[in-house]
Short mmCIF file of C-alpha atoms in Angstrom, two decimals:
data_model
loop_
_atom_site.label_atom_id
_atom_site.label_comp_id
_atom_site.label_asym_id
_atom_site.label_seq_id
_atom_site.Cartn_x
_atom_site.Cartn_y
_atom_site.Cartn_z
CA MET A 159 7.88 -2.23 17.87
CA LEU A 160 10.18 -2.27 14.87
CA SER A 161 7.22 -2.57 12.53
CA ASN A 162 5.90 0.96 13.14
CA TRP A 163 3.94 2.02 10.04
CA PHE A 164 5.21 -1.00 8.08
CA SER A 165 3.36 -3.44 10.29
CA GLN A 166 0.14 -4.32 8.47
CA PRO A 167 -0.61 -6.18 5.24
CA GLU A 168 -2.04 -4.23 2.35
CA GLY A 169 -5.75 -3.69 2.61
CA SER A 170 -5.95 -4.58 6.28
CA GLY A 171 -6.95 -1.03 7.18
CA HIS A 172 -4.82 -1.09 10.31
CA SER A 173 -1.66 0.54 11.57
CA SER A 174 0.91 -0.41 14.17
CA SER A 175 -0.37 -2.35 17.13
CA ASP A 176 0.64 0.25 19.69
CA GLU A 177 -2.12 2.59 18.51
CA THR A 178 -5.55 2.50 20.10
CA ARG A 179 -8.83 4.09 19.04
CA VAL A 180 -11.90 3.90 21.22
CA GLY A 181 -15.22 5.57 21.76
CA ASP A 182 -15.92 8.74 23.68
CA ASN A 183 -16.84 6.76 26.79
CA ASP A 184 -13.20 5.83 27.44
CA GLN A 185 -11.72 8.62 29.52
CA ASP A 186 -8.16 7.35 29.14
CA THR A 187 -7.94 7.50 25.37
CA GLN A 188 -8.70 10.24 22.90
CA VAL A 189 -10.38 9.64 19.56
CA MET A 190 -8.00 11.03 16.97
CA ASP A 191 -8.61 12.37 13.48
CA PRO A 192 -7.01 10.27 10.74
CA ASP A 193 -4.35 12.89 10.06
CA GLN A 194 -3.22 12.85 13.66
CA GLY A 195 -1.11 9.75 13.23
CA ASN A 196 -0.28 7.04 15.72
CA ASP A 197 1.87 8.96 18.16
CA ASN A 198 -0.84 8.76 20.83
CA HIS A 199 1.26 6.11 22.56
CA ILE A 200 4.39 8.22 22.89
CA ALA A 201 4.01 9.01 26.62
CA ASN A 202 2.35 7.24 29.52
CA LYS A 203 -1.35 6.87 30.16
CA ALA A 204 -1.36 9.44 32.94
CA ILE A 205 -1.46 12.00 30.13
CA ARG A 206 -4.70 12.34 28.18
CA GLY A 207 -4.77 10.36 24.96
CA VAL A 208 -1.35 8.74 25.16
CA LYS A 209 -0.02 5.30 26.06
CA LYS A 210 3.26 3.61 26.84
CA PRO A 211 5.12 2.48 23.73
CA LEU A 212 5.95 -1.08 22.79
CA ASN A 213 9.72 -0.72 22.97
CA PRO A 214 11.67 -3.01 20.60
CA ILE A 215 13.66 -5.69 22.41
CA LEU A 216 17.17 -6.80 21.54
CA GLY A 217 17.12 -9.07 18.53
CA GLU A 218 13.58 -8.15 17.52
CA ILE A 219 13.21 -8.48 13.75
CA PHE A 220 10.76 -7.06 11.25
CA THR A 221 10.58 -7.79 7.52
CA CYS A 222 8.21 -6.71 4.78
CA TYR A 223 8.01 -6.21 1.04
CA TRP A 224 6.20 -4.03 -1.48
CA GLU A 225 4.53 -4.96 -4.76
CA LEU A 226 5.64 -2.21 -7.14
CA GLY A 227 3.83 -3.38 -10.26
CA ASN A 228 5.12 -5.18 -13.37
CA ASN A 229 6.20 -8.12 -11.16
CA LYS A 230 8.74 -5.94 -9.36
CA ARG A 231 9.22 -5.82 -5.59
CA ALA A 232 11.11 -3.97 -2.88
CA TYR A 233 12.32 -5.70 0.32
CA TYR A 234 13.03 -4.55 3.87
CA ILE A 235 14.75 -6.13 6.90
CA SER A 236 15.31 -4.51 10.30
CA GLU A 237 16.70 -5.64 13.65
CA GLN A 238 17.00 -4.00 17.05
CA THR A 239 20.79 -3.81 17.45
CA SER A 240 20.97 -1.93 20.76
CA HIS A 241 18.69 -1.29 23.70
CA HIS A 242 20.59 1.26 25.81
CA PRO A 243 20.55 3.52 23.88
CA PRO A 244 17.88 2.18 21.51
CA LYS A 245 19.11 1.62 17.96
CA SER A 246 17.42 -0.08 15.01
CA SER A 247 19.37 -1.11 11.92
CA TYR A 248 17.65 -1.65 8.59
CA PHE A 249 18.36 -2.77 5.03
CA TYR A 250 16.18 -2.01 2.00
CA MET A 251 16.50 -2.95 -1.66
CA ALA A 252 14.47 -2.43 -4.83
CA PRO A 253 16.64 -4.57 -7.16
CA ASP A 254 14.82 -3.72 -10.40
CA TYR A 255 15.24 -0.02 -9.68
CA HIS A 256 18.89 -0.37 -8.57
CA ILE A 257 18.17 1.15 -5.14
CA ARG A 258 19.81 0.09 -1.89
CA ILE A 259 19.47 1.73 1.54
CA ASP A 260 21.48 0.92 4.68
CA GLY A 261 20.42 2.77 7.80
CA THR A 262 20.54 3.04 11.57
CA LEU A 263 17.84 4.84 13.55
CA LYS A 264 18.53 6.13 17.08
CA PRO A 265 15.34 7.78 18.38
CA ARG A 266 15.29 9.87 21.55
CA SER A 267 12.12 10.98 23.31
CA ARG A 268 11.60 14.48 24.68
CA PHE A 269 8.64 16.14 26.34
CA LEU A 270 8.13 19.82 25.58
CA GLY A 271 5.21 21.18 27.58
CA ASN A 272 2.11 20.30 25.57
CA SER A 273 4.14 18.30 23.03
CA ALA A 274 6.05 15.05 22.88
CA ALA A 275 8.89 14.63 20.42
CA SER A 276 10.79 11.75 18.91
CA MET A 277 14.23 13.01 17.87
CA MET A 278 15.08 10.84 14.88
CA GLU A 279 18.84 10.64 15.10
CA GLY A 280 20.75 8.30 12.87
CA VAL A 281 21.86 8.15 9.27
CA ALA A 282 20.96 6.33 6.06
CA TYR A 283 23.09 5.60 3.01
CA LEU A 284 21.04 5.49 -0.19
CA SER A 285 22.87 4.02 -3.18
CA LEU A 286 21.83 4.18 -6.84
CA LEU A 287 23.66 1.08 -7.98
CA ASN A 288 23.37 1.82 -11.71
CA ARG A 289 25.12 5.18 -11.34
CA GLY A 290 28.38 6.50 -9.97
CA LYS A 291 32.06 5.90 -10.58
CA ASN A 292 32.45 3.15 -7.98
CA LYS A 293 30.36 0.16 -9.07
CA GLU A 294 30.62 -1.40 -5.60
CA ILE A 295 28.73 1.40 -3.86
CA GLY A 296 27.04 3.24 -6.74
CA GLU A 297 26.13 6.90 -6.53
CA GLN A 298 25.69 7.40 -2.80
CA TYR A 299 23.47 9.80 -0.87
CA ILE A 300 23.82 10.30 2.89
CA LEU A 301 20.56 11.25 4.61
CA THR A 302 19.26 12.29 8.00
CA GLN A 303 15.60 12.35 9.03
CA PRO A 304 13.34 15.12 10.35
CA ASN A 305 12.04 14.85 13.89
CA MET A 306 8.47 13.91 14.83
CA TYR A 307 6.18 15.81 17.19
CA ALA A 308 2.84 15.01 18.81
CA ARG A 309 1.11 18.28 19.71
CA GLY A 310 -1.73 18.70 22.17
CA ILE A 311 -0.95 15.83 24.53
CA LEU A 312 -2.24 17.81 27.53
CA PHE A 313 -4.88 20.10 26.02
CA GLY A 314 -6.24 21.11 22.64
CA LYS A 315 -6.49 19.03 19.50
CA MET A 316 -3.84 16.34 19.15
CA LYS A 317 -1.85 16.79 15.96
CA TYR A 318 1.13 15.05 14.38
CA GLU A 319 3.97 17.05 12.79
CA LEU A 320 7.36 16.57 11.19
CA GLY A 321 9.84 19.28 12.13
CA ASP A 322 13.40 20.59 11.98
CA HIS A 323 15.89 19.73 9.23
CA SER A 324 16.77 16.80 6.98
CA PHE A 325 20.15 16.84 5.24
CA VAL A 326 20.99 14.99 2.04
CA ARG A 327 24.54 14.83 0.67
CA CYS A 328 26.04 13.34 -2.46
CA PRO A 329 29.84 13.62 -2.20
CA GLU A 330 30.39 12.37 -5.75
CA LEU A 331 28.19 15.10 -7.26
CA ASP A 332 29.42 17.75 -4.80
CA LEU A 333 25.80 18.46 -3.86
CA THR A 334 24.05 18.96 -0.54
CA ALA A 335 20.41 19.65 0.29
CA ASP A 336 19.10 21.25 3.48
CA ILE A 337 15.36 20.63 3.79
CA GLU A 338 13.45 22.32 6.60
CA PHE A 339 10.20 20.76 7.79
CA LYS A 340 8.38 23.84 9.03
CA MET A 341 6.15 23.59 12.06
CA LYS A 342 3.01 25.64 12.56
CA GLY A 343 3.33 28.50 15.01
CA TRP A 344 0.82 29.51 17.64
CA LEU A 345 -0.55 32.43 15.63
CA SER A 346 0.65 31.87 12.08
CA GLY A 347 1.95 29.33 9.62
CA THR A 348 0.51 26.08 8.34
CA TYR A 349 1.01 22.35 8.76
CA ASN A 350 3.32 20.13 6.70
CA ALA A 351 5.19 22.95 4.90
CA ILE A 352 8.76 22.48 3.71
CA GLY A 353 11.47 24.78 2.43
CA GLY A 354 15.07 24.27 1.51
CA VAL A 355 17.98 24.69 -0.84
CA ILE A 356 20.27 22.52 -2.95
CA LYS A 357 23.86 23.78 -2.91
CA ARG A 358 27.16 22.98 -4.50
CA GLU A 359 28.99 21.81 -1.41
CA SER A 360 32.48 22.96 -2.36
CA THR A 361 31.46 26.58 -2.98
CA GLY A 362 28.19 27.03 -1.08
CA GLU A 363 26.50 28.26 -4.26
CA VAL A 364 22.71 27.86 -4.08
CA LEU A 365 21.55 26.04 -7.21
CA TYR A 366 17.89 25.35 -6.45
CA GLU A 367 15.23 26.30 -3.93
CA LEU A 368 12.64 23.86 -2.59
CA SER A 369 9.14 24.70 -1.34
CA GLY A 370 5.68 23.25 -0.86
CA PHE A 371 4.16 20.63 1.44
CA TRP A 372 5.54 17.17 2.15
CA SER A 373 1.96 15.87 2.22
CA ASP A 374 0.97 17.55 -1.06
CA GLU A 375 2.80 19.34 -3.88
CA MET A 376 6.52 20.06 -3.70
CA PHE A 377 8.32 22.46 -6.03
CA ILE A 378 11.87 23.13 -7.18
CA LYS A 379 12.91 26.58 -8.44
CA ASN A 380 15.92 27.79 -10.42
CA THR A 381 16.42 31.48 -11.38
CA GLY A 382 12.76 32.30 -10.96
CA HIS A 383 11.32 29.29 -12.80
CA LYS A 384 9.43 26.88 -10.53
CA ASP A 385 8.44 23.30 -11.40
CA MET A 386 6.52 20.74 -9.39
CA PHE A 387 8.72 17.68 -8.88
CA PHE A 388 6.45 15.55 -6.66
CA ASN A 389 2.77 15.43 -5.72
CA ALA A 390 2.04 13.25 -2.69
CA MET A 391 -1.72 13.60 -3.20
CA THR A 392 -1.80 12.02 -6.66
CA SER A 393 1.03 9.49 -6.31
CA LYS A 394 -0.24 5.95 -5.96
CA PRO A 395 1.05 4.28 -2.78
CA SER A 396 2.30 0.72 -2.46
CA SER A 397 1.43 -0.70 0.95
CA PRO A 398 3.94 -3.01 2.67
CA LYS A 399 3.10 -6.68 2.99
CA VAL A 400 4.18 -9.07 5.74
CA ARG A 401 4.18 -12.83 6.13
CA PRO A 402 1.31 -14.46 8.08
CA LEU A 403 1.80 -14.75 11.84
CA ALA A 404 1.86 -18.53 11.52
CA GLU A 405 5.06 -18.28 9.45
CA GLN A 406 6.82 -15.79 11.71
CA GLU A 407 9.49 -16.55 14.28
CA GLU A 408 9.14 -15.83 17.98
CA ARG A 409 11.05 -12.52 17.88
CA GLU A 410 9.46 -11.05 14.80
CA SER A 411 7.62 -7.87 15.72
CA GLN A 412 4.05 -8.80 14.88
CA LYS A 413 4.21 -12.23 16.49
CA LEU A 414 6.16 -11.01 19.51
CA TRP A 415 3.57 -8.33 20.32
CA ALA A 416 0.44 -10.12 19.03
CA SER A 417 -1.11 -10.73 22.47
CA THR A 418 -0.37 -7.18 23.58
CA ALA A 419 -1.80 -5.76 20.37
CA LYS A 420 -4.96 -7.83 20.71
CA ALA A 421 -5.52 -6.53 24.24
CA VAL A 422 -4.91 -2.95 23.10
CA LYS A 423 -7.48 -3.31 20.35
CA GLU A 424 -9.98 -4.74 22.83
CA ARG A 425 -9.27 -1.79 25.16
CA ASN A 426 -8.16 -4.21 27.88
CA HIS A 427 -5.35 -2.06 29.24
CA GLU A 428 -4.61 -4.37 32.17
CA VAL A 429 -4.00 -7.39 29.95
CA ALA A 430 -2.00 -5.27 27.50
CA SER A 431 0.24 -4.07 30.32
CA ASP A 432 0.68 -7.63 31.64
CA GLU A 433 1.61 -9.00 28.20
CA LYS A 434 4.05 -6.15 27.65
CA THR A 435 5.63 -6.79 31.05
CA LYS A 436 6.13 -10.49 30.25
CA ILE A 437 8.20 -9.61 27.21
CA GLU A 438 10.24 -7.01 29.07
CA ASP A 439 10.86 -9.33 32.03
CA ARG A 440 12.15 -12.02 29.69
CA GLN A 441 14.58 -9.55 28.15
CA ARG A 442 15.83 -8.56 31.61
CA GLU A 443 16.35 -12.21 32.51
CA GLU A 444 18.32 -12.79 29.31
CA ALA A 445 20.50 -9.75 30.00
CA ALA A 446 21.18 -10.94 33.54
CA ALA A 447 22.07 -14.43 32.28
CA ARG A 448 24.52 -13.00 29.74
CA ALA A 449 26.14 -10.85 32.40
CA GLN A 450 26.50 -13.85 34.71
CA ASP A 451 27.99 -16.02 31.95
CA GLY A 452 30.31 -13.27 30.73
CA VAL A 453 29.03 -13.21 27.15
CA ASP A 454 28.31 -10.33 24.83
CA TRP A 455 25.13 -9.97 22.80
CA HIS A 456 25.51 -9.66 19.02
CA PRO A 457 22.85 -8.94 16.39
CA ARG A 458 21.73 -11.85 14.31
CA LEU A 459 21.47 -10.23 10.88
CA PHE A 460 23.80 -7.21 11.15
CA ARG A 461 27.50 -6.73 11.93
CA ARG A 462 29.76 -3.81 12.82
CA VAL A 463 30.79 -1.56 9.94
CA ARG A 464 34.32 -2.30 8.73
CA PRO A 465 36.75 -0.42 6.47
CA GLY A 466 35.92 -1.21 2.87
CA ASP A 467 32.14 -1.44 3.40
CA GLY A 468 31.66 1.81 1.50
CA VAL A 469 29.79 3.54 4.33
CA GLY A 470 30.82 5.72 7.26
CA ASP A 471 31.34 4.67 10.85
CA ASP A 472 28.24 6.68 11.76
CA LEU A 473 26.13 3.85 10.30
CA GLU A 474 27.57 1.53 13.01
CA TRP A 475 25.87 -1.65 11.74
CA ILE A 476 25.46 -3.11 8.26
CA ILE A 477 23.69 -6.21 6.97
CA HIS A 478 25.87 -9.28 7.52
CA THR A 479 25.22 -10.91 4.14
CA ARG A 480 26.80 -9.42 1.03
CA VAL A 481 24.46 -8.55 -1.82
CA ASP A 482 26.45 -8.16 -5.04
CA PRO A 483 25.83 -4.61 -6.37
CA THR A 484 26.83 -5.67 -9.89
CA ALA A 485 24.56 -8.74 -10.04
CA SER A 486 21.30 -8.89 -11.96
CA PRO A 487 18.05 -7.90 -10.19
CA GLU A 488 17.07 -11.58 -10.07
CA GLU A 489 20.35 -12.55 -8.42
CA GLN A 490 20.16 -9.66 -5.96
CA THR A 491 16.63 -10.71 -5.02
CA GLN A 492 17.78 -14.25 -4.25
CA GLN A 493 20.72 -12.94 -2.21
CA PHE A 494 18.42 -10.64 -0.23
CA LEU A 495 15.89 -13.39 0.47
CA SER A 496 18.67 -15.69 1.69
CA ILE A 497 19.25 -13.37 4.66
CA TYR A 498 15.92 -13.99 6.38
CA PRO A 499 12.34 -14.87 5.34
CA VAL A 500 10.58 -11.87 3.84
CA VAL A 501 7.87 -13.17 1.50
CA ASP A 502 5.06 -15.64 2.13
CA GLY A 503 6.09 -19.29 2.26
CA GLN A 504 9.78 -18.75 3.01
CA LYS A 505 11.30 -21.12 5.56
CA LEU A 506 13.97 -20.44 8.16
CA ASP A 507 16.42 -23.14 9.17
CA GLY A 508 16.94 -23.39 12.92
CA GLY A 509 15.56 -21.25 15.73
CA PHE A 510 16.65 -17.95 17.20
CA THR A 511 19.50 -18.04 19.69
CA ILE A 512 21.47 -15.24 21.30
CA PRO A 513 25.08 -15.67 20.10
CA PRO A 514 27.18 -16.59 23.19
CA ARG A 515 30.33 -14.67 22.22
CA LYS A 516 32.67 -13.06 24.72
CA GLU A 517 34.04 -9.57 24.20
CA ALA A 518 37.71 -9.30 23.36
CA ASN A 519 38.55 -8.11 26.87
CA GLY A 520 36.53 -10.91 28.45
CA GLN A 521 34.07 -8.48 30.02
CA ALA A 522 30.37 -9.10 29.79
CA GLU A 523 28.00 -6.77 28.01
CA LYS A 524 26.60 -4.11 30.34
CA ASN A 525 22.82 -4.07 30.23
CA GLY A 526 20.26 -2.47 32.46
CA VAL A 527 18.12 -5.12 34.12
CA ALA A 528 15.67 -2.97 36.00
CA GLY A 529 13.06 -0.35 35.29
CA ASP A 530 10.87 0.16 32.26
CA LEU A 531 12.50 -0.65 28.94
CA ILE A 532 12.49 2.85 27.54
CA ASP A 533 15.60 4.96 27.32
CA ILE A 534 14.97 8.53 26.31
CA GLY A 535 18.70 9.28 26.23
CA GLY A 536 20.45 12.54 26.90
CA ASP A 537 20.10 15.74 24.96
CA VAL A 538 23.19 15.18 22.86
CA PRO A 539 23.57 17.14 19.61
CA PRO A 540 22.17 15.32 16.56
CA THR A 541 24.49 13.98 13.92
CA GLN A 542 25.44 16.66 11.40
CA PRO A 543 26.24 16.02 7.76
CA VAL A 544 29.90 15.46 6.97
CA THR A 545 31.47 17.82 4.49
CA ASN A 546 33.24 16.78 1.30
CA ASN A 547 34.73 18.85 -1.51
CA ASN A 548 34.57 16.52 -4.50
CA LYS A 549 33.86 17.87 -8.00
CA SER A 550 30.40 17.31 -9.46
CA THR A 551 28.42 17.02 -12.65
CA GLU A 552 25.55 19.40 -13.27
CA ILE A 553 22.46 18.95 -11.13
CA GLU A 554 20.28 19.01 -14.26
CA ASN A 555 21.69 15.62 -15.25
CA LEU A 556 20.76 14.23 -11.85
CA LEU A 557 17.19 15.53 -12.03
CA ASN A 558 16.67 14.38 -15.60
CA SER A 559 17.91 10.86 -14.95
CA THR A 560 16.31 10.21 -11.58
CA GLY A 561 13.37 12.61 -11.43
CA LYS A 562 10.92 10.91 -13.78
CA PRO A 563 7.39 10.36 -12.38
CA ALA A 564 7.14 7.22 -10.27
CA GLU A 565 4.43 4.63 -10.79
CA GLY A 566 3.76 4.69 -7.06
CA ALA A 567 5.34 5.62 -3.76
CA LEU A 568 7.25 2.90 -1.97
CA ILE A 569 5.83 4.05 1.37
CA ASP A 570 2.58 5.94 1.89
CA PHE A 571 3.35 7.84 5.07
CA THR A 572 0.01 9.63 5.39
CA GLU A 573 -2.24 6.64 4.75
CA ASP A 574 -0.31 4.39 7.13
CA MET A 575 -0.92 6.86 9.97
CA LYS A 576 -4.69 6.47 9.46
CA LYS A 577 -4.72 2.76 10.16
CA ASP A 578 -5.54 0.95 13.38
CA SER A 579 -4.34 -2.12 15.29
CA PRO A 580 -4.00 -5.63 13.78
CA ALA A 581 -7.16 -7.34 12.58
CA ASP A 582 -8.85 -9.97 14.70
CA GLY A 583 -7.64 -12.71 12.39
CA ASP A 584 -4.00 -11.90 13.05
CA LYS A 585 -3.48 -14.28 15.93
CA PRO A 586 -0.39 -16.35 16.72
#
């Protein structure tokens, strides 16, 4: 599902619909502590405590928004833009805070003995639209994500971890950050620890050191003086909100998987598997029909990156509709909402159709039409940050202007992992 931890309305007390929690009398499912997350679906049900995932289908869409206080909102749109290999493209804006994010996520699954991993390949371009020399793209930061691990899938206590490295680059400021998400060892270490450095990219000079816990306090140190720059425990979260199922289109994540999610919550694994298979079979039939007709599938809301978009080719897809970076927050909000319904009461003209466009060479799109719809991909090297040797301003200016305490987090990662499946009232 595209919805993942974004899937439930605020206050619903539930997480993504591919999670299941049951009593001790169910031998096929393990009761998990709240901090263990919702990765218990990452493998198949032959392994203790884990289930098959609800794999996003081509054209699946998910939207949500956040109430940030003072009548300000943030908005999010995502679409599954590829199935083999799986790729999800997303677009986020907080107009009143001059923040825009364009991203593509390309997860790969790996099984490592007693652990299952989701390798979070892909890249995101975060733009601060009220900063930077180029007003069309703002001050731009290029980010990669840490990987996710579910420990104890065969024996021991099941535990969720973030691991490996996340890179953040700002070419305009000549700055790069390497943040390591440290994983607990067998005999030593602790959970959720981070460490890292901020460097001047052109010289390699280390300017700051980072330490702490991504789930708690994080610190930044310069020449022996250490300051806390974020506390996840005291920051007030803003939960994402979604439109009611009755207002959603057929291929929106929550409505698409509603019957499957209901069966999962009721612990009816046979019905859940049947409902999941119906969706997958329909996608196979659509792929076969496109191949027979010689047409290529294209995303509905995103298009291929072109020169002049202000992002790299590694993003691959970008939102089709232009949102003016120099417009007022009110105008940007209207432009964003014109892309697709995001807030309650919005209407969509017309129904979903797969665009029947041929490729330039007249060949049909190649799609797998058999087997389970999960593609774990090959063990290709993850995308590395691109180097750039532009001059920069001092990092103190960056921290002073963007590091003020936030009123609340846009996403509460820890709390969302504690939630369960959709409530009983969320029916199509």
